[in-house]
């Protein structure tokens, strides 16, 4: 063990903060000194900076990524019982909001290589009640958006991208265009939870769209359904991005591309080290997507995942299972009978995935230590 090596964490937000501390401290102090806690000038500035970064017409900042998804689905004017097609292999927030709004989540399969929704299974799940598709750019890699948009066009469906894990990811269209994920579908949703690729220092989220009408509807919904002060046209909610969080995000947005490079560099290191291990399938990089590695997730074959994880924990190396129970097997959805859905790839992945530490501050000696311990575990 290296005597001076920093403790390895899944995410190291302290070292990251130390590098931007003067700018962050000044920005936060500025908000406090001017008591601009709600809808201060940093919120509007961040909104327009994010619009330029994503190449999208409208960004609507909100309180968190779950609210972003909820507001997006509320704005589509769906009726109770309408069906929304979505992967089961995702974080619960993606699908929870559907049930909350009385919609029916229809769980479909993911691609074993990319962990993202499998377009062929979308087509098979479409019924007369289907109104929307919610693909998730899981772990930081884009779902197959060209195919998803083509299916949506053919059947008149809305597409709400769950971009919580992939902000900054470039999607390469078949026709040569490049778009940022989140800016391709009808609406895109993201989260600024601290550990996300663009994270603030608390909760935060945003919705984006190129549709003027949807944008003003979502702005209204996020603000108590208010059209003008004290006139409330639709049932909405209260979902705002705090000014302090916007001030932090403005600084971190300028770093985002460097943060992504740092994550990709760590992923390259792992890829190279594990390339000769038949028991370890490293993340497959899809040609149409520039992976931003929110997570670095292995598929293990012929290795006991719990034993490996316990072995690493003993060496002070954290690892995580994202996600141990897929949505269709959650009790929350038992009313939909979704546990009877047959999703063998999802079940297979649920039992075999293991995510290793990946973040913007990983040092080579830490990577070397993690890899060599995994090697020791495998070779004995
Ligand atoms: C983090 C996350 C969310 C929810 O974001 P919050 O800001 O925590 O509400 C939604 N979907 C996915 C895929 C996520 O990873």
CSV table of C-alpha atoms and ligand atoms in Angstrom, one decimal:
chain,number,residue,atom,x,y,z
A,1,UNK,CA,0.0,0.0,0.0
A,2,UNK,CA,1.3,3.5,-0.9
A,3,UNK,CA,1.8,5.3,2.4
A,4,UNK,CA,0.8,8.7,1.0
A,5,UNK,CA,-1.9,7.6,-1.3
A,6,UNK,CA,-5.2,9.5,-0.8
A,7,UNK,CA,-8.1,7.4,0.4
A,8,UNK,CA,-10.0,6.2,-2.6
A,9,UNK,CA,-13.6,7.2,-3.0
A,10,UNK,CA,-16.4,6.6,-5.5
A,11,UNK,CA,-16.4,10.4,-6.0
A,12,UNK,CA,-13.9,12.9,-4.6
A,13,UNK,CA,-15.8,16.2,-4.4
A,14,UNK,CA,-13.4,17.7,-1.8
A,15,UNK,CA,-10.3,17.7,-3.9
A,16,UNK,CA,-12.4,18.9,-6.9
A,17,UNK,CA,-13.6,21.8,-4.7
A,18,UNK,CA,-10.1,22.8,-3.5
A,19,UNK,CA,-9.2,23.5,-7.2
A,20,UNK,CA,-12.0,26.0,-7.7
A,21,UNK,CA,-12.3,27.2,-4.1
A,22,UNK,CA,-11.6,30.9,-4.6
A,23,UNK,CA,-14.1,31.3,-7.4
A,24,UNK,CA,-16.8,29.2,-5.6
A,25,UNK,CA,-16.3,30.9,-2.3
A,26,UNK,CA,-16.6,34.4,-3.9
A,27,UNK,CA,-19.6,33.5,-5.9
A,28,UNK,CA,-21.5,32.0,-2.9
A,29,UNK,CA,-20.5,34.9,-0.7
A,30,UNK,CA,-21.8,37.3,-3.3
A,31,UNK,CA,-25.3,35.7,-3.3
A,32,UNK,CA,-25.4,35.8,0.4
A,33,UNK,CA,-24.2,39.4,0.6
A,34,UNK,CA,-26.9,40.5,-1.8
A,35,UNK,CA,-29.5,38.2,-0.3
A,36,UNK,CA,-30.4,37.0,-3.8
A,37,UNK,CA,-31.3,33.5,-2.6
A,38,UNK,CA,-34.3,33.0,-4.9
A,39,UNK,CA,-34.2,33.7,-8.7
A,40,UNK,CA,-31.1,35.8,-8.3
A,41,UNK,CA,-29.1,36.9,-11.4
A,42,UNK,CA,-26.9,33.8,-11.4
A,43,UNK,CA,-30.0,31.6,-12.2
A,44,UNK,CA,-30.8,33.5,-15.4
A,45,UNK,CA,-27.1,33.6,-16.3
A,46,UNK,CA,-26.6,29.9,-15.7
A,47,UNK,CA,-29.7,29.2,-17.8
A,48,UNK,CA,-28.4,31.0,-20.8
A,49,UNK,CA,-24.9,29.6,-20.4
A,50,UNK,CA,-26.3,26.1,-20.3
A,51,UNK,CA,-28.5,26.8,-23.3
A,52,UNK,CA,-25.4,27.7,-25.3
A,53,UNK,CA,-23.4,24.7,-24.0
A,54,UNK,CA,-26.2,22.2,-24.9
A,55,UNK,CA,-27.1,24.0,-28.1
A,56,UNK,CA,-30.8,24.2,-27.1
A,57,UNK,CA,-33.3,27.0,-27.3
A,58,UNK,CA,-34.7,26.8,-23.8
A,59,UNK,CA,-33.4,25.6,-20.4
A,60,UNK,CA,-35.7,25.7,-17.4
A,61,UNK,CA,-33.7,25.3,-14.2
A,62,UNK,CA,-35.6,23.4,-11.4
A,63,UNK,CA,-35.1,21.9,-8.0
A,64,UNK,CA,-33.7,18.4,-8.9
A,65,UNK,CA,-33.6,15.8,-11.7
A,66,UNK,CA,-36.7,14.0,-10.4
A,67,UNK,CA,-38.8,17.2,-10.6
A,68,UNK,CA,-37.4,17.8,-14.1
A,69,UNK,CA,-38.8,14.4,-15.2
A,70,UNK,CA,-42.1,15.0,-13.5
A,71,UNK,CA,-42.5,18.5,-15.0
A,72,UNK,CA,-41.6,17.2,-18.4
A,73,UNK,CA,-44.3,14.5,-18.2
A,74,UNK,CA,-46.9,17.0,-16.8
A,75,UNK,CA,-46.3,19.3,-19.7
A,76,UNK,CA,-47.0,16.6,-22.3
A,77,UNK,CA,-50.7,16.6,-21.3
A,78,UNK,CA,-50.9,12.9,-20.7
A,79,UNK,CA,-54.0,11.3,-19.2
A,80,UNK,CA,-54.1,8.7,-16.4
A,81,UNK,CA,-53.6,5.3,-17.8
A,82,UNK,CA,-51.5,6.5,-20.7
A,83,UNK,CA,-48.4,4.4,-21.3
A,84,UNK,CA,-44.8,5.5,-21.2
A,85,UNK,CA,-42.1,3.1,-22.5
A,86,UNK,CA,-38.9,3.1,-20.5
A,87,UNK,CA,-36.1,0.9,-19.4
A,88,UNK,CA,-36.3,-1.1,-16.2
A,89,UNK,CA,-32.5,-0.9,-15.8
A,90,UNK,CA,-32.3,2.6,-14.4
A,91,UNK,CA,-32.4,4.7,-11.3
A,92,UNK,CA,-35.9,4.7,-9.7
A,93,UNK,CA,-36.5,8.4,-10.3
A,94,UNK,CA,-37.0,7.8,-14.1
A,95,UNK,CA,-40.0,5.6,-13.6
A,96,UNK,CA,-41.3,6.7,-10.2
A,97,UNK,CA,-42.6,10.0,-11.6
A,98,UNK,CA,-44.8,8.1,-14.1
A,99,UNK,CA,-46.6,6.2,-11.4
A,100,UNK,CA,-46.9,9.4,-9.4
A,101,UNK,CA,-48.8,11.0,-12.3
A,102,UNK,CA,-51.1,8.0,-12.8
A,103,UNK,CA,-49.2,7.0,-16.0
A,104,UNK,CA,-48.3,3.4,-16.7
A,105,UNK,CA,-44.6,2.7,-17.0
A,106,UNK,CA,-44.1,0.0,-19.7
A,107,UNK,CA,-40.7,-1.6,-19.0
A,108,UNK,CA,-38.6,-2.7,-21.9
A,109,UNK,CA,-35.2,-4.2,-22.3
A,110,UNK,CA,-31.7,-2.6,-22.5
A,111,UNK,CA,-28.9,-3.5,-24.8
A,112,UNK,CA,-26.4,-5.7,-23.0
A,113,UNK,CA,-23.4,-3.9,-24.5
A,114,UNK,CA,-24.5,-0.3,-23.9
A,115,UNK,CA,-26.8,-0.6,-20.9
A,116,UNK,CA,-29.3,1.7,-22.8
A,117,UNK,CA,-32.8,1.1,-24.0
A,118,UNK,CA,-33.0,-1.4,-26.9
A,119,UNK,CA,-35.0,0.2,-29.7
A,120,UNK,CA,-36.3,-3.1,-31.0
A,121,UNK,CA,-38.1,-3.8,-27.7
A,122,UNK,CA,-39.6,-0.3,-27.9
A,123,UNK,CA,-41.5,-1.0,-31.1
A,124,UNK,CA,-42.8,-4.3,-29.7
A,125,UNK,CA,-44.2,-2.5,-26.6
A,126,UNK,CA,-46.2,0.2,-28.4
A,127,UNK,CA,-50.0,0.1,-28.0
A,128,UNK,CA,-52.8,2.5,-28.7
A,129,UNK,CA,-52.2,4.0,-25.2
A,130,UNK,CA,-48.5,4.7,-25.7
A,131,UNK,CA,-47.8,8.4,-25.6
A,132,UNK,CA,-44.1,8.7,-24.8
A,133,UNK,CA,-40.7,7.1,-24.6
A,134,UNK,CA,-38.2,7.9,-21.8
A,135,UNK,CA,-34.8,6.7,-22.8
A,136,UNK,CA,-32.0,7.0,-20.2
A,137,UNK,CA,-28.4,7.7,-21.2
A,138,UNK,CA,-27.2,5.3,-18.5
A,139,UNK,CA,-23.7,5.7,-17.0
A,140,UNK,CA,-22.9,8.5,-19.4
A,141,UNK,CA,-23.4,7.0,-22.8
A,142,UNK,CA,-26.1,7.9,-25.2
A,143,UNK,CA,-29.0,5.7,-26.1
A,144,UNK,CA,-29.5,5.0,-29.8
A,145,UNK,CA,-31.3,8.4,-30.4
A,146,UNK,CA,-31.6,8.2,-34.2
A,147,UNK,CA,-33.6,5.0,-34.0
A,148,UNK,CA,-35.6,6.2,-31.0
A,149,UNK,CA,-36.6,9.4,-32.7
A,150,UNK,CA,-37.5,7.5,-35.9
A,151,UNK,CA,-39.8,5.2,-33.9
A,152,UNK,CA,-41.3,8.3,-32.1
A,153,UNK,CA,-41.9,10.0,-35.4
A,154,UNK,CA,-43.5,7.0,-36.9
A,155,UNK,CA,-46.0,6.5,-34.0
A,156,UNK,CA,-46.4,10.2,-33.0
A,157,UNK,CA,-44.8,9.8,-29.6
A,158,UNK,CA,-43.0,12.3,-27.4
A,159,UNK,CA,-39.4,11.5,-26.3
A,160,UNK,CA,-38.2,12.7,-22.9
A,161,UNK,CA,-34.5,12.0,-22.5
A,162,UNK,CA,-33.3,11.2,-18.9
A,163,UNK,CA,-29.9,12.9,-19.2
A,164,UNK,CA,-29.1,12.9,-15.5
A,165,UNK,CA,-26.0,10.8,-16.0
A,166,UNK,CA,-24.8,12.1,-19.3
A,167,UNK,CA,-24.6,15.9,-19.4
A,168,UNK,CA,-21.9,16.9,-21.9
A,169,UNK,CA,-22.2,13.7,-23.9
A,170,UNK,CA,-21.9,14.2,-27.7
A,171,UNK,CA,-24.2,12.0,-29.8
A,172,UNK,CA,-23.2,11.5,-33.4
A,173,UNK,CA,-26.2,11.2,-35.7
A,174,UNK,CA,-26.1,9.0,-38.8
A,175,UNK,CA,-26.3,12.1,-41.0
A,176,UNK,CA,-23.1,13.5,-39.5
A,177,UNK,CA,-24.6,16.0,-37.2
A,178,UNK,CA,-23.5,16.1,-33.5
A,179,UNK,CA,-25.9,16.9,-30.7
A,180,UNK,CA,-25.5,17.0,-27.0
A,181,UNK,CA,-27.7,14.4,-25.3
A,182,UNK,CA,-30.7,16.0,-23.7
A,183,UNK,CA,-31.1,18.3,-26.7
A,184,UNK,CA,-32.3,15.7,-29.1
A,185,UNK,CA,-35.7,14.5,-27.9
A,186,UNK,CA,-38.9,16.5,-27.3
A,187,UNK,CA,-37.7,17.4,-23.8
A,188,UNK,CA,-34.4,16.6,-22.0
A,189,UNK,CA,-34.0,16.3,-18.2
A,190,UNK,CA,-30.9,16.5,-16.1
A,191,UNK,CA,-29.8,16.5,-12.5
A,192,UNK,CA,-27.1,18.5,-10.7
A,193,UNK,CA,-27.0,16.2,-7.7
A,194,UNK,CA,-23.5,16.7,-6.2
A,195,UNK,CA,-22.0,13.4,-7.6
A,196,UNK,CA,-23.4,13.9,-11.1
A,197,UNK,CA,-20.9,15.0,-13.9
A,198,UNK,CA,-22.1,18.5,-13.4
A,199,UNK,CA,-23.0,18.6,-9.8
A,200,UNK,CA,-23.9,21.5,-7.5
A,201,UNK,CA,-23.5,21.7,-3.7
A,202,UNK,CA,-27.0,20.5,-2.9
A,203,UNK,CA,-30.0,19.6,-5.1
A,204,UNK,CA,-30.6,21.0,-8.6
A,205,UNK,CA,-31.9,20.1,-12.0
A,206,UNK,CA,-32.9,21.4,-15.4
A,207,UNK,CA,-35.2,20.7,-18.2
A,208,UNK,CA,-34.5,21.7,-21.8
A,209,UNK,CA,-36.4,21.8,-25.1
A,210,UNK,CA,-36.4,23.5,-28.5
A,211,UNK,CA,-40.2,23.8,-28.4
A,212,UNK,CA,-41.3,27.3,-27.4
A,213,UNK,CA,-44.8,26.3,-26.3
A,214,UNK,CA,-43.6,23.4,-24.1
A,215,UNK,CA,-40.9,25.7,-22.6
A,216,UNK,CA,-43.4,28.2,-21.4
A,217,UNK,CA,-45.7,25.5,-20.2
A,218,UNK,CA,-42.9,23.9,-18.2
A,219,UNK,CA,-41.8,27.3,-16.8
A,220,UNK,CA,-45.4,27.8,-15.6
A,221,UNK,CA,-45.8,24.3,-14.1
A,222,UNK,CA,-42.5,24.7,-12.2
A,223,UNK,CA,-43.9,28.0,-10.8
A,224,UNK,CA,-47.2,26.9,-9.3
A,225,UNK,CA,-48.9,26.9,-12.7
A,226,UNK,CA,-48.8,30.7,-12.5
A,227,UNK,CA,-49.3,32.7,-15.7
A,228,UNK,CA,-49.1,36.1,-14.1
A,229,UNK,CA,-48.6,36.9,-10.4
A,230,UNK,CA,-51.3,35.2,-8.3
A,231,UNK,CA,-53.1,33.9,-11.4
A,232,UNK,CA,-52.7,30.1,-11.6
A,233,UNK,CA,-53.9,28.5,-14.9
A,234,UNK,CA,-52.8,24.9,-14.3
A,235,UNK,CA,-51.9,22.7,-11.4
A,236,UNK,CA,-48.1,23.0,-11.0
A,237,UNK,CA,-45.5,22.6,-8.3
A,238,UNK,CA,-42.8,24.7,-6.7
A,239,UNK,CA,-39.5,23.7,-8.3
A,240,UNK,CA,-36.6,26.2,-8.4
A,241,UNK,CA,-32.9,26.1,-8.6
A,242,UNK,CA,-31.4,28.1,-5.7
A,243,UNK,CA,-29.2,31.0,-6.6
A,244,UNK,CA,-26.4,29.6,-4.6
A,245,UNK,CA,-26.5,26.4,-6.6
A,246,UNK,CA,-26.7,28.3,-9.9
A,247,UNK,CA,-23.6,30.4,-8.9
A,248,UNK,CA,-21.7,27.1,-8.2
A,249,UNK,CA,-22.9,25.6,-11.4
A,250,UNK,CA,-21.8,28.6,-13.5
A,251,UNK,CA,-18.2,27.9,-12.3
A,252,UNK,CA,-18.4,24.2,-12.8
A,253,UNK,CA,-20.0,24.4,-16.2
A,254,UNK,CA,-16.8,26.1,-17.4
A,255,UNK,CA,-14.9,23.0,-16.1
A,256,UNK,CA,-17.3,20.4,-17.4
A,257,UNK,CA,-15.3,19.5,-20.6
A,258,UNK,CA,-12.1,19.1,-18.5
A,259,UNK,CA,-14.0,17.0,-16.0
A,260,UNK,CA,-15.2,14.8,-18.8
A,261,UNK,CA,-11.7,14.4,-20.1
A,262,UNK,CA,-10.4,13.4,-16.6
A,263,UNK,CA,-13.2,10.8,-16.3
A,264,UNK,CA,-12.4,9.4,-19.8
A,265,UNK,CA,-8.7,9.2,-18.9
A,266,UNK,CA,-9.5,7.1,-15.8
A,267,UNK,CA,-11.7,4.9,-18.0
A,268,UNK,CA,-8.9,4.4,-20.5
A,269,UNK,CA,-6.6,3.3,-17.7
A,270,UNK,CA,-9.2,0.7,-16.5
A,271,UNK,CA,-9.9,-0.4,-20.1
A,272,UNK,CA,-6.3,-1.1,-20.9
A,273,UNK,CA,-5.6,-2.8,-17.6
A,274,UNK,CA,-8.6,-5.2,-17.8
A,275,UNK,CA,-8.4,-5.9,-21.6
A,276,UNK,CA,-6.8,-9.3,-21.0
A,277,UNK,CA,-9.1,-10.5,-18.3
A,278,UNK,CA,-11.8,-12.8,-19.7
A,279,UNK,CA,-13.8,-12.6,-16.5
A,280,UNK,CA,-14.2,-8.8,-16.9
A,281,UNK,CA,-16.2,-7.1,-19.6
A,282,UNK,CA,-15.2,-3.4,-19.6
A,283,UNK,CA,-17.8,-0.9,-20.8
A,284,UNK,CA,-18.4,-1.1,-24.5
A,285,UNK,CA,-18.0,2.3,-26.2
A,286,UNK,CA,-20.6,2.9,-28.8
A,287,UNK,CA,-19.3,4.5,-32.0
A,288,UNK,CA,-22.2,7.0,-32.0
A,289,UNK,CA,-21.6,8.4,-28.5
A,290,UNK,CA,-18.8,10.0,-26.7
A,291,UNK,CA,-19.0,8.3,-23.3
A,292,UNK,CA,-18.7,10.8,-20.4
A,293,UNK,CA,-18.3,8.0,-17.8
A,294,UNK,CA,-20.6,9.0,-15.0
A,295,UNK,CA,-20.0,5.5,-13.9
A,296,UNK,CA,-17.4,2.9,-14.9
A,297,UNK,CA,-19.4,-0.3,-14.8
A,298,UNK,CA,-18.0,-3.8,-15.3
A,299,UNK,CA,-19.9,-6.9,-16.2
A,300,UNK,CA,-18.4,-9.8,-14.3
A,301,UNK,CA,-18.5,-13.4,-15.6
A,302,UNK,CA,-17.4,-16.3,-13.4
A,303,UNK,CA,-16.4,-14.0,-10.5
A,304,UNK,CA,-18.5,-13.8,-7.3
A,305,UNK,CA,-19.5,-10.1,-7.3
A,306,UNK,CA,-20.1,-10.0,-3.5
A,307,UNK,CA,-16.7,-11.6,-2.8
A,308,UNK,CA,-14.9,-9.2,-5.1
A,309,UNK,CA,-16.7,-6.2,-3.6
A,310,UNK,CA,-16.0,-7.4,0.0
A,311,UNK,CA,-12.3,-8.0,-0.9
A,312,UNK,CA,-12.0,-4.5,-2.3
A,313,UNK,CA,-13.7,-3.0,0.7
A,314,UNK,CA,-11.1,-4.7,2.9
A,315,UNK,CA,-8.4,-2.8,0.9
A,316,UNK,CA,-10.4,0.4,1.4
A,317,UNK,CA,-11.5,0.4,-2.3
A,318,UNK,CA,-15.2,1.2,-2.6
A,319,UNK,CA,-17.4,-0.3,-5.3
A,320,UNK,CA,-21.1,0.0,-6.0
A,321,UNK,CA,-23.9,-1.9,-7.7
A,322,UNK,CA,-26.0,0.3,-9.9
A,323,UNK,CA,-28.7,-1.0,-9.6
A,324,UNK,CA,-29.3,-4.2,-7.6
A,325,UNK,CA,-33.1,-4.3,-8.3
A,326,UNK,CA,-34.5,-3.3,-11.6
A,327,UNK,CA,-37.6,-1.1,-11.6
A,328,UNK,CA,-39.9,-3.8,-12.9
A,329,UNK,CA,-39.1,-5.9,-9.7
A,330,UNK,CA,-39.7,-3.0,-7.3
A,331,UNK,CA,-42.6,-3.4,-4.9
A,332,UNK,CA,-43.6,0.2,-5.8
A,333,UNK,CA,-44.8,-1.1,-9.1
A,334,UNK,CA,-46.6,-4.2,-8.0
A,335,UNK,CA,-49.9,-2.7,-8.9
A,336,UNK,CA,-48.9,-2.8,-12.5
A,337,UNK,CA,-47.9,-6.5,-12.3
A,338,UNK,CA,-44.6,-5.5,-13.9
A,339,UNK,CA,-42.7,-8.2,-12.1
A,340,UNK,CA,-44.1,-10.6,-14.6
A,341,UNK,CA,-42.5,-8.7,-17.5
A,342,UNK,CA,-39.8,-10.9,-19.1
A,343,UNK,CA,-36.6,-8.9,-19.2
A,344,UNK,CA,-33.7,-11.4,-19.2
A,345,UNK,CA,-31.0,-9.0,-20.2
A,346,UNK,CA,-32.0,-6.6,-17.4
A,347,UNK,CA,-32.0,-9.4,-14.9
A,348,UNK,CA,-28.7,-10.7,-16.2
A,349,UNK,CA,-27.1,-7.3,-15.8
A,350,UNK,CA,-28.6,-6.7,-12.4
A,351,UNK,CA,-26.8,-9.7,-11.1
A,352,UNK,CA,-23.4,-9.0,-12.8
A,353,UNK,CA,-22.7,-5.3,-12.9
A,354,UNK,CA,-20.1,-3.6,-10.6
A,355,UNK,CA,-19.1,0.0,-10.7
A,356,UNK,CA,-15.6,1.1,-9.8
A,357,UNK,CA,-14.5,4.5,-8.5
A,358,UNK,CA,-14.5,7.1,-11.2
A,359,UNK,CA,-14.3,10.8,-10.8
A,360,UNK,CA,-12.4,13.9,-11.9
A,361,UNK,CA,-9.6,13.6,-9.3
A,362,UNK,CA,-8.5,9.9,-9.6
A,363,UNK,CA,-4.7,9.6,-9.6
A,364,UNK,CA,-2.7,7.1,-11.5
A,365,UNK,CA,-1.4,5.5,-8.3
A,366,UNK,CA,-5.0,5.0,-7.1
A,367,UNK,CA,-6.0,3.5,-10.4
A,368,UNK,CA,-3.0,1.2,-10.3
A,369,UNK,CA,-3.8,0.1,-6.8
A,370,UNK,CA,-7.5,-0.6,-7.6
A,371,UNK,CA,-6.5,-2.6,-10.7
A,372,UNK,CA,-3.7,-4.5,-9.1
A,373,UNK,CA,-6.0,-5.6,-6.2
A,374,UNK,CA,-8.7,-6.8,-8.7
A,375,UNK,CA,-6.0,-8.7,-10.5
A,376,UNK,CA,-4.8,-10.3,-7.2
A,377,UNK,CA,-8.4,-11.3,-6.5
A,378,UNK,CA,-8.8,-12.9,-9.9
A,379,UNK,CA,-5.4,-14.6,-10.2
A,380,UNK,CA,-5.1,-15.3,-6.4
B,1,LIG,C1,-29.8,11.1,-10.5
B,1,LIG,C2,-30.8,10.6,-11.4
B,1,LIG,C3,-32.1,11.1,-11.4
B,1,LIG,C4,-32.7,12.0,-10.4
B,1,LIG,O1,-32.0,13.1,-10.1
B,1,LIG,P1,-32.2,13.9,-8.7
B,1,LIG,O2,-31.6,15.2,-8.9
B,1,LIG,O3,-31.5,13.1,-7.6
B,1,LIG,O4,-33.7,14.0,-8.4
B,1,LIG,C5,-32.9,10.7,-12.4
B,1,LIG,N1,-32.5,9.7,-13.3
B,1,LIG,C6,-31.3,9.2,-13.3
B,1,LIG,C7,-30.9,8.2,-14.3
B,1,LIG,C8,-30.4,9.6,-12.3
B,1,LIG,O5,-29.1,9.1,-12.3
